[in-house]
């Protein structure tokens, strides 16, 4: 049975190009914009034969503007024309795949400095940072639900650079569906504020940075579920930004305890921001390794092994005046640095085993080659991958500025204890005495 596609949200408007040197012909075309959420949006332009044929010398428009019957404006970005499929349509038709939709404003470009404040929702941010605003009481006669709508201080305020602030805010929304039902929803949102106007592209970069930070904190890949920019005196309305959404993974606990490390989080977020360009490829490897897979392969091991190599070269090597190039020596140095972490001691990582295994699978050395005596495969390879994953996690927590004691506390939380249990389950056979 064919999988049913999501029903899109549609917007009907007149569309044009703000670039006077590269306009549509005719200049204004009636069209329907479809936002799907889980795949690229689509703009379909149609004009009747009496108005001629839609034409353009360009197959791509960075920006297009629309305005509906109520004069409500739309700006769409990254518009690429698709190959025409006429299907005996009597109208002139042209379709464009759309990367992003801004509702409520006409702006020249995704790079135009326009907004100072952006509010972002994540489906599982409330699982990490939460301040309840709903309470209930019951007695023999009634159940009473109280919604606290008083203004509260943010859960967290972090200035990641001069003039740029992140705020985590606990909100509650109430909606009366009918006389028979009321929806009450609590949520935690991220607010990104700048002391000067910034572009949509600038805000998207910060949203991605925070998404990856939250993925580490919850030890499960996270993505935003909505974005909107707040208005100002001239443009009071909020402006939603609609882009293709990625799926967030439901977390199994958290790595970083928000309540216990709340006072340290502004420092951690600032370090994350300052090191993000260098840290991003490495954290992407770790986030990728968080995916639950029924079977692990050599490529899963290489993802973690490569990330450890990259981390050492970027953040550790040469800091003590020594240039360490051999992979086994790099691993030994990292293990020594975290020797007081209980999880690292439990892993009992063999640096030579890591090095030989990485060399074997990186260069596809055949099993018949006996030079790499400590290279492993099968269940041992799976366990080695998990051990490397814990070591890599400790490296990133260290880079955030946590102490060894604080890293140890993080490793006592559910995500790492779950990985340790997996290792223990796979290594049980080693403890069986030989007869």
Short mmCIF file of C-alpha atoms in Angstrom, two decimals:
data_model
loop_
_atom_site.label_atom_id
_atom_site.label_comp_id
_atom_site.label_asym_id
_atom_site.label_seq_id
_atom_site.Cartn_x
_atom_site.Cartn_y
_atom_site.Cartn_z
CA UNK A 1 0.00 0.00 0.00
CA UNK A 2 1.38 3.39 -0.99
CA UNK A 3 2.24 5.64 1.95
CA UNK A 4 -0.09 8.64 2.14
CA UNK A 5 1.67 12.00 1.91
CA UNK A 6 1.07 14.78 4.40
CA UNK A 7 -1.68 17.21 3.45
CA UNK A 8 0.07 20.55 2.86
CA UNK A 9 -0.78 23.99 4.23
CA UNK A 10 -1.64 26.12 1.20
CA UNK A 11 -1.34 29.84 0.52
CA UNK A 12 -2.89 31.51 -2.54
CA UNK A 13 -1.31 34.77 -3.66
CA UNK A 14 0.01 36.91 -6.50
CA UNK A 15 3.74 36.32 -6.92
CA UNK A 16 6.53 38.38 -8.41
CA UNK A 17 10.30 38.77 -8.40
CA UNK A 18 11.66 41.77 -6.45
CA UNK A 19 14.65 41.76 -8.79
CA UNK A 20 13.70 44.29 -11.46
CA UNK A 21 16.31 42.89 -13.84
CA UNK A 22 14.90 39.37 -13.64
CA UNK A 23 11.12 39.50 -13.48
CA UNK A 24 8.39 37.08 -14.44
CA UNK A 25 6.44 37.71 -17.62
CA UNK A 26 3.71 38.66 -16.84
CA UNK A 27 5.17 40.45 -13.82
CA UNK A 28 2.51 39.17 -11.38
CA UNK A 29 1.42 35.53 -11.54
CA UNK A 30 -1.33 33.85 -9.56
CA UNK A 31 -0.05 30.81 -7.71
CA UNK A 32 -0.43 28.39 -4.83
CA UNK A 33 2.30 27.79 -2.27
CA UNK A 34 2.22 24.39 -0.54
CA UNK A 35 4.10 23.83 2.72
CA UNK A 36 4.52 20.14 3.57
CA UNK A 37 6.85 20.31 6.57
CA UNK A 38 8.55 16.98 6.00
CA UNK A 39 9.76 17.76 2.48
CA UNK A 40 10.51 20.83 0.32
CA UNK A 41 7.70 23.30 -0.28
CA UNK A 42 6.28 23.85 -3.75
CA UNK A 43 5.09 27.00 -5.54
CA UNK A 44 2.84 26.43 -8.54
CA UNK A 45 2.19 29.41 -10.83
CA UNK A 46 -0.76 29.35 -13.23
CA UNK A 47 -2.07 31.96 -15.69
CA UNK A 48 -4.87 31.66 -18.24
CA UNK A 49 -4.06 31.60 -21.98
CA UNK A 50 -5.43 35.12 -22.44
CA UNK A 51 -2.50 36.47 -20.38
CA UNK A 52 0.12 34.64 -22.42
CA UNK A 53 2.73 32.20 -21.14
CA UNK A 54 4.76 32.39 -17.95
CA UNK A 55 8.34 32.98 -18.94
CA UNK A 56 11.63 33.77 -17.29
CA UNK A 57 15.27 33.72 -18.31
CA UNK A 58 16.21 32.31 -14.91
CA UNK A 59 15.71 28.83 -13.44
CA UNK A 60 16.49 29.98 -9.89
CA UNK A 61 15.36 32.92 -7.76
CA UNK A 62 16.97 33.61 -4.39
CA UNK A 63 13.82 35.53 -3.37
CA UNK A 64 10.21 35.79 -4.55
CA UNK A 65 7.44 37.93 -3.07
CA UNK A 66 3.77 37.11 -2.68
CA UNK A 67 0.66 38.94 -1.45
CA UNK A 68 -2.73 37.32 -0.84
CA UNK A 69 -6.24 38.77 -1.22
CA UNK A 70 -5.99 40.33 2.27
CA UNK A 71 -2.69 42.01 1.32
CA UNK A 72 -0.80 39.69 3.67
CA UNK A 73 2.83 39.39 2.47
CA UNK A 74 5.02 36.32 1.92
CA UNK A 75 8.70 36.00 1.08
CA UNK A 76 10.04 32.70 -0.20
CA UNK A 77 13.71 31.79 -0.54
CA UNK A 78 15.80 29.36 -2.58
CA UNK A 79 13.30 28.91 -5.43
CA UNK A 80 14.41 26.46 -8.11
CA UNK A 81 12.25 25.82 -11.17
CA UNK A 82 11.34 22.22 -11.85
CA UNK A 83 11.07 20.62 -15.27
CA UNK A 84 7.61 21.37 -16.70
CA UNK A 85 5.04 18.56 -16.83
CA UNK A 86 2.10 19.83 -18.84
CA UNK A 87 -0.37 16.93 -18.66
CA UNK A 88 -2.74 18.72 -21.08
CA UNK A 89 -3.18 21.67 -18.69
CA UNK A 90 -4.96 24.54 -20.42
CA UNK A 91 -3.14 27.10 -18.27
CA UNK A 92 0.48 28.15 -18.49
CA UNK A 93 2.14 26.45 -15.52
CA UNK A 94 5.49 26.78 -13.76
CA UNK A 95 6.61 25.03 -10.55
CA UNK A 96 9.36 25.98 -8.12
CA UNK A 97 10.82 24.01 -5.24
CA UNK A 98 11.07 26.34 -2.23
CA UNK A 99 13.65 26.17 0.59
CA UNK A 100 12.05 28.57 3.12
CA UNK A 101 8.89 30.65 3.60
CA UNK A 102 8.66 33.85 5.66
CA UNK A 103 5.11 34.92 6.47
CA UNK A 104 4.30 38.55 7.29
CA UNK A 105 7.16 40.48 5.66
CA UNK A 106 8.72 41.25 2.31
CA UNK A 107 12.50 41.26 2.62
CA UNK A 108 15.18 41.31 -0.06
CA UNK A 109 17.24 38.31 0.95
CA UNK A 110 17.83 35.64 3.58
CA UNK A 111 21.07 37.56 4.22
CA UNK A 112 19.36 40.93 4.83
CA UNK A 113 19.70 42.19 8.42
CA UNK A 114 16.04 42.41 9.50
CA UNK A 115 15.24 40.98 12.95
CA UNK A 116 16.55 41.25 16.50
CA UNK A 117 14.59 38.45 18.17
CA UNK A 118 13.63 34.90 17.30
CA UNK A 119 11.60 32.34 19.26
CA UNK A 120 12.20 28.65 18.59
CA UNK A 121 10.33 25.56 19.75
CA UNK A 122 11.82 22.08 20.19
CA UNK A 123 9.51 19.15 20.95
CA UNK A 124 11.75 17.77 23.72
CA UNK A 125 13.28 20.94 25.15
CA UNK A 126 10.70 20.72 27.96
CA UNK A 127 12.12 17.26 28.81
CA UNK A 128 15.40 18.98 29.67
CA UNK A 129 14.39 22.38 31.09
CA UNK A 130 10.97 22.69 32.72
CA UNK A 131 9.19 24.88 35.23
CA UNK A 132 5.62 23.73 35.78
CA UNK A 133 2.92 26.39 35.49
CA UNK A 134 -0.05 24.05 35.87
CA UNK A 135 -1.19 22.54 39.16
CA UNK A 136 -4.21 20.50 40.18
CA UNK A 137 -6.11 19.92 43.39
CA UNK A 138 -8.99 17.59 44.07
CA UNK A 139 -11.49 16.99 46.84
CA UNK A 140 -14.75 15.09 47.14
CA UNK A 141 -16.67 17.64 45.10
CA UNK A 142 -14.36 18.78 42.28
CA UNK A 143 -11.01 18.68 40.54
CA UNK A 144 -9.43 22.12 40.20
CA UNK A 145 -6.72 22.96 37.66
CA UNK A 146 -4.80 26.21 38.12
CA UNK A 147 -2.81 27.87 35.31
CA UNK A 148 -0.14 30.30 36.46
CA UNK A 149 0.00 33.16 33.92
CA UNK A 150 2.18 35.52 35.96
CA UNK A 151 5.38 36.75 34.37
CA UNK A 152 8.32 34.62 35.48
CA UNK A 153 12.05 34.91 35.15
CA UNK A 154 13.58 32.82 32.33
CA UNK A 155 14.80 29.36 33.25
CA UNK A 156 18.19 30.26 31.83
CA UNK A 157 19.94 33.33 30.41
CA UNK A 158 23.24 32.86 28.56
CA UNK A 159 25.17 35.57 26.72
CA UNK A 160 27.12 33.56 24.13
CA UNK A 161 28.85 36.63 22.68
CA UNK A 162 28.65 40.40 23.10
CA UNK A 163 25.10 41.45 22.35
CA UNK A 164 23.80 37.93 21.68
CA UNK A 165 21.69 36.21 24.36
CA UNK A 166 19.90 32.87 24.64
CA UNK A 167 16.90 32.61 26.97
CA UNK A 168 14.97 29.49 27.92
CA UNK A 169 11.41 30.41 28.88
CA UNK A 170 8.62 28.26 30.37
CA UNK A 171 5.26 28.96 28.75
CA UNK A 172 1.71 27.68 28.99
CA UNK A 173 -0.91 27.82 26.26
CA UNK A 174 -4.65 27.43 26.80
CA UNK A 175 -7.15 26.90 24.01
CA UNK A 176 -10.89 26.28 24.31
CA UNK A 177 -11.90 23.90 21.55
CA UNK A 178 -15.59 23.96 22.43
CA UNK A 179 -17.92 23.93 25.42
CA UNK A 180 -16.81 20.34 25.95
CA UNK A 181 -13.03 20.62 26.00
CA UNK A 182 -10.00 22.81 26.78
CA UNK A 183 -6.43 22.07 25.69
CA UNK A 184 -3.65 23.09 28.08
CA UNK A 185 -0.09 22.71 26.89
CA UNK A 186 3.13 23.56 28.67
CA UNK A 187 6.30 24.15 26.70
CA UNK A 188 9.80 25.55 27.00
CA UNK A 189 11.01 27.82 24.20
CA UNK A 190 14.37 29.21 23.17
CA UNK A 191 14.59 32.95 22.54
CA UNK A 192 17.61 34.25 20.61
CA UNK A 193 18.11 37.99 20.96
CA UNK A 194 20.62 40.32 19.32
CA UNK A 195 21.38 43.91 20.23
CA UNK A 196 21.39 44.74 16.50
CA UNK A 197 19.43 43.53 13.49
CA UNK A 198 20.53 40.20 12.06
CA UNK A 199 19.64 38.16 8.99
CA UNK A 200 17.51 35.02 8.85
CA UNK A 201 20.65 33.13 7.83
CA UNK A 202 22.40 34.35 11.01
CA UNK A 203 19.52 33.17 13.20
CA UNK A 204 19.39 29.77 11.45
CA UNK A 205 23.08 29.26 12.26
CA UNK A 206 22.41 29.91 15.96
CA UNK A 207 19.38 27.61 15.90
CA UNK A 208 21.54 24.83 14.45
CA UNK A 209 24.18 25.43 17.12
CA UNK A 210 21.62 25.15 19.89
CA UNK A 211 19.99 22.09 18.27
CA UNK A 212 23.31 20.28 18.42
CA UNK A 213 23.93 21.41 22.00
CA UNK A 214 20.50 20.09 23.00
CA UNK A 215 21.27 16.83 21.17
CA UNK A 216 24.34 16.39 23.38
CA UNK A 217 22.46 17.41 26.53
CA UNK A 218 19.64 14.91 25.86
CA UNK A 219 21.94 12.40 24.14
CA UNK A 220 19.46 12.11 21.28
CA UNK A 221 19.33 14.04 18.02
CA UNK A 222 17.08 17.11 18.28
CA UNK A 223 15.64 19.54 15.74
CA UNK A 224 13.35 22.55 15.99
CA UNK A 225 9.60 22.26 15.39
CA UNK A 226 8.80 25.94 14.79
CA UNK A 227 10.52 29.30 14.29
CA UNK A 228 9.06 32.78 14.35
CA UNK A 229 10.52 36.25 14.47
CA UNK A 230 8.98 38.90 16.70
CA UNK A 231 7.81 42.22 15.38
CA UNK A 232 8.85 45.77 16.17
CA UNK A 233 7.13 49.17 16.15
CA UNK A 234 6.75 49.31 12.36
CA UNK A 235 5.96 45.60 11.94
CA UNK A 236 4.12 44.48 15.10
CA UNK A 237 3.13 41.02 13.89
CA UNK A 238 5.11 37.88 14.49
CA UNK A 239 6.66 36.39 11.34
CA UNK A 240 6.78 32.57 11.17
CA UNK A 241 9.58 30.96 9.17
CA UNK A 242 8.56 27.68 7.56
CA UNK A 243 11.29 25.29 6.45
CA UNK A 244 11.61 21.56 5.96
CA UNK A 245 11.58 19.92 9.40
CA UNK A 246 13.81 17.12 10.67
CA UNK A 247 12.65 14.55 13.18
CA UNK A 248 13.66 14.77 16.84
CA UNK A 249 14.48 11.53 18.63
CA UNK A 250 12.65 10.90 21.90
CA UNK A 251 15.35 11.03 24.60
CA UNK A 252 15.99 8.30 27.13
CA UNK A 253 16.92 10.51 30.07
CA UNK A 254 19.60 13.19 29.70
CA UNK A 255 23.39 13.42 29.75
CA UNK A 256 23.59 16.94 31.17
CA UNK A 257 21.35 17.49 34.21
CA UNK A 258 19.79 20.94 33.75
CA UNK A 259 18.93 21.46 37.40
CA UNK A 260 22.27 20.31 38.81
CA UNK A 261 24.40 22.24 36.31
CA UNK A 262 22.13 25.25 35.79
CA UNK A 263 24.68 27.72 37.15
CA UNK A 264 27.36 26.30 34.83
CA UNK A 265 25.23 26.22 31.67
CA UNK A 266 25.84 29.86 30.55
CA UNK A 267 29.59 29.15 30.58
CA UNK A 268 29.05 25.85 28.75
CA UNK A 269 26.92 27.47 26.05
CA UNK A 270 29.48 30.23 25.55
CA UNK A 271 32.29 27.68 25.19
CA UNK A 272 30.12 25.70 22.78
CA UNK A 273 29.53 28.81 20.66
CA UNK A 274 33.19 29.87 20.70
CA UNK A 275 34.43 26.40 19.67
CA UNK A 276 31.50 25.42 17.46
CA UNK A 277 33.22 25.75 14.09
CA UNK A 278 36.01 23.40 15.18
CA UNK A 279 33.77 21.18 17.30
CA UNK A 280 30.86 20.77 14.86
CA UNK A 281 32.28 17.93 12.68
CA UNK A 282 33.21 15.98 15.81
CA UNK A 283 29.88 16.45 17.58
CA UNK A 284 28.09 15.49 14.36
CA UNK A 285 29.95 12.16 14.51
CA UNK A 286 28.82 11.65 18.10
CA UNK A 287 25.21 12.61 17.34
CA UNK A 288 25.24 10.20 14.41
CA UNK A 289 26.52 7.43 16.68
CA UNK A 290 23.55 7.99 19.03
CA UNK A 291 21.17 6.46 16.49
CA UNK A 292 19.85 3.13 17.67
CA UNK A 293 20.79 0.43 15.19
CA UNK A 294 19.94 -3.23 15.29
CA UNK A 295 23.36 -4.09 13.90
CA UNK A 296 26.66 -2.23 14.22
CA UNK A 297 29.23 -2.31 11.43
CA UNK A 298 32.85 -1.32 10.92
CA UNK A 299 31.65 2.04 9.56
CA UNK A 300 29.97 2.76 12.93
CA UNK A 301 33.30 2.12 14.65
CA UNK A 302 35.17 4.32 12.17
CA UNK A 303 32.75 7.22 12.80
CA UNK A 304 33.71 7.23 16.49
CA UNK A 305 37.41 6.48 15.89
CA UNK A 306 37.69 9.32 13.36
CA UNK A 307 35.97 11.74 15.75
CA UNK A 308 38.44 10.91 18.53
CA UNK A 309 41.34 11.48 16.14
CA UNK A 310 39.88 14.82 15.05
CA UNK A 311 39.22 15.92 18.63
CA UNK A 312 42.77 15.14 19.71
CA UNK A 313 44.32 16.99 16.75
CA UNK A 314 42.09 20.06 17.16
CA UNK A 315 41.93 20.48 20.94
CA UNK A 316 44.65 18.43 22.67
CA UNK A 317 47.75 17.94 20.54
CA UNK A 318 50.60 20.33 21.21
CA UNK A 319 49.03 21.92 24.30
CA UNK A 320 51.84 20.42 26.43
CA UNK A 321 54.49 21.06 23.79
CA UNK A 322 54.39 17.47 22.49
CA UNK A 323 53.34 16.56 18.98
CA UNK A 324 51.70 13.13 19.15
CA UNK A 325 50.88 11.59 15.79
CA UNK A 326 50.43 7.88 16.54
CA UNK A 327 46.78 7.07 17.09
CA UNK A 328 47.41 4.62 19.96
CA UNK A 329 49.38 7.27 21.86
CA UNK A 330 46.56 9.77 21.32
CA UNK A 331 44.01 7.36 22.82
CA UNK A 332 46.34 6.60 25.76
CA UNK A 333 46.64 10.31 26.50
CA UNK A 334 42.88 10.83 26.40
CA UNK A 335 42.23 7.80 28.63
CA UNK A 336 44.87 9.04 31.09
CA UNK A 337 43.21 12.47 31.22
CA UNK A 338 39.88 10.85 32.17
CA UNK A 339 41.31 8.15 34.44
CA UNK A 340 39.21 9.36 37.39
CA UNK A 341 35.93 8.96 35.48
CA UNK A 342 34.25 5.76 36.70
CA UNK A 343 32.77 5.00 33.25
CA UNK A 344 36.19 5.25 31.58
CA UNK A 345 37.70 2.89 34.16
CA UNK A 346 34.85 0.43 33.56
CA UNK A 347 35.47 0.55 29.80
CA UNK A 348 39.12 -0.44 30.26
CA UNK A 349 39.96 0.85 26.78
CA UNK A 350 42.94 -0.82 25.07
CA UNK A 351 44.61 1.90 22.97
CA UNK A 352 46.49 -0.63 20.81
CA UNK A 353 43.23 -2.45 20.12
CA UNK A 354 41.62 0.82 19.06
CA UNK A 355 44.56 1.68 16.79
CA UNK A 356 44.85 -1.73 15.11
CA UNK A 357 41.10 -1.96 14.55
CA UNK A 358 40.95 1.54 13.09
CA UNK A 359 43.89 0.79 10.79
CA UNK A 360 42.34 -2.47 9.61
CA UNK A 361 38.96 -1.02 8.64
CA UNK A 362 40.25 2.34 7.41
CA UNK A 363 42.50 0.64 4.85
CA UNK A 364 40.36 -2.48 4.32
CA UNK A 365 43.24 -4.76 5.31
CA UNK A 366 42.25 -8.43 4.79
CA UNK A 367 41.77 -10.78 7.74
CA UNK A 368 44.68 -12.87 6.47
CA UNK A 369 47.11 -10.08 7.37
CA UNK A 370 48.51 -10.99 10.82
CA UNK A 371 50.34 -7.71 11.49
CA UNK A 372 47.35 -6.12 13.22
CA UNK A 373 47.22 -8.58 16.09
CA UNK A 374 44.75 -6.65 18.24
CA UNK A 375 42.19 -5.76 15.59
CA UNK A 376 38.74 -7.05 16.56
CA UNK A 377 35.46 -7.81 14.84
CA UNK A 378 31.98 -9.08 15.63
CA UNK A 379 30.74 -8.49 19.19
CA UNK A 380 34.15 -7.24 20.28
CA UNK A 381 34.02 -4.56 17.56
CA UNK A 382 30.57 -3.53 18.78
CA UNK A 383 31.84 -3.19 22.37
CA UNK A 384 34.89 -1.24 21.21
CA UNK A 385 32.59 1.17 19.35
CA UNK A 386 30.55 1.78 22.51
CA UNK A 387 33.69 2.34 24.58
CA UNK A 388 34.98 4.86 22.07
CA UNK A 389 31.61 6.58 22.17
CA UNK A 390 31.87 7.07 25.95
CA UNK A 391 35.41 8.43 25.60
CA UNK A 392 34.27 10.85 22.89
CA UNK A 393 31.40 12.00 25.12
CA UNK A 394 33.85 12.78 27.92
CA UNK A 395 35.99 14.78 25.47
CA UNK A 396 33.07 17.00 24.45
CA UNK A 397 31.98 17.55 28.07
CA UNK A 398 35.57 18.50 28.88
CA UNK A 399 35.57 20.96 25.98
CA UNK A 400 32.43 22.58 27.40
CA UNK A 401 34.41 23.43 30.53
CA UNK A 402 33.17 20.80 32.99
CA UNK A 403 35.45 19.48 35.71
CA UNK A 404 36.35 15.81 36.00
CA UNK A 405 33.93 15.52 38.93
CA UNK A 406 31.12 17.09 36.87
CA UNK A 407 31.87 14.82 33.90
CA UNK A 408 31.74 11.88 36.26
CA UNK A 409 28.28 13.02 37.41
CA UNK A 410 27.10 13.27 33.79
CA UNK A 411 28.34 9.74 33.11
CA UNK A 412 26.21 8.48 36.00
CA UNK A 413 23.07 9.57 34.12
CA UNK A 414 20.90 7.20 32.12
CA UNK A 415 22.37 7.54 28.59
CA UNK A 416 25.88 6.47 29.66
CA UNK A 417 24.76 3.86 32.18
CA UNK A 418 22.67 2.35 29.38
CA UNK A 419 25.73 2.15 27.12
CA UNK A 420 27.77 0.59 29.93
CA UNK A 421 25.07 -2.03 30.43
CA UNK A 422 25.20 -2.85 26.70
CA UNK A 423 28.95 -3.35 26.96
CA UNK A 424 28.54 -5.54 30.02
CA UNK A 425 25.86 -7.63 28.30
CA UNK A 426 28.13 -8.27 25.33
CA UNK A 427 31.21 -9.04 27.41
CA UNK A 428 29.57 -11.53 29.76
CA UNK A 429 31.20 -14.43 27.88
CA UNK A 430 34.66 -13.17 28.84
CA UNK A 431 33.83 -13.85 32.49
CA UNK A 432 32.91 -17.49 31.90
CA UNK A 433 35.82 -19.65 33.18
CA UNK A 434 37.46 -21.98 30.68
CA UNK A 435 36.86 -25.63 31.46
#
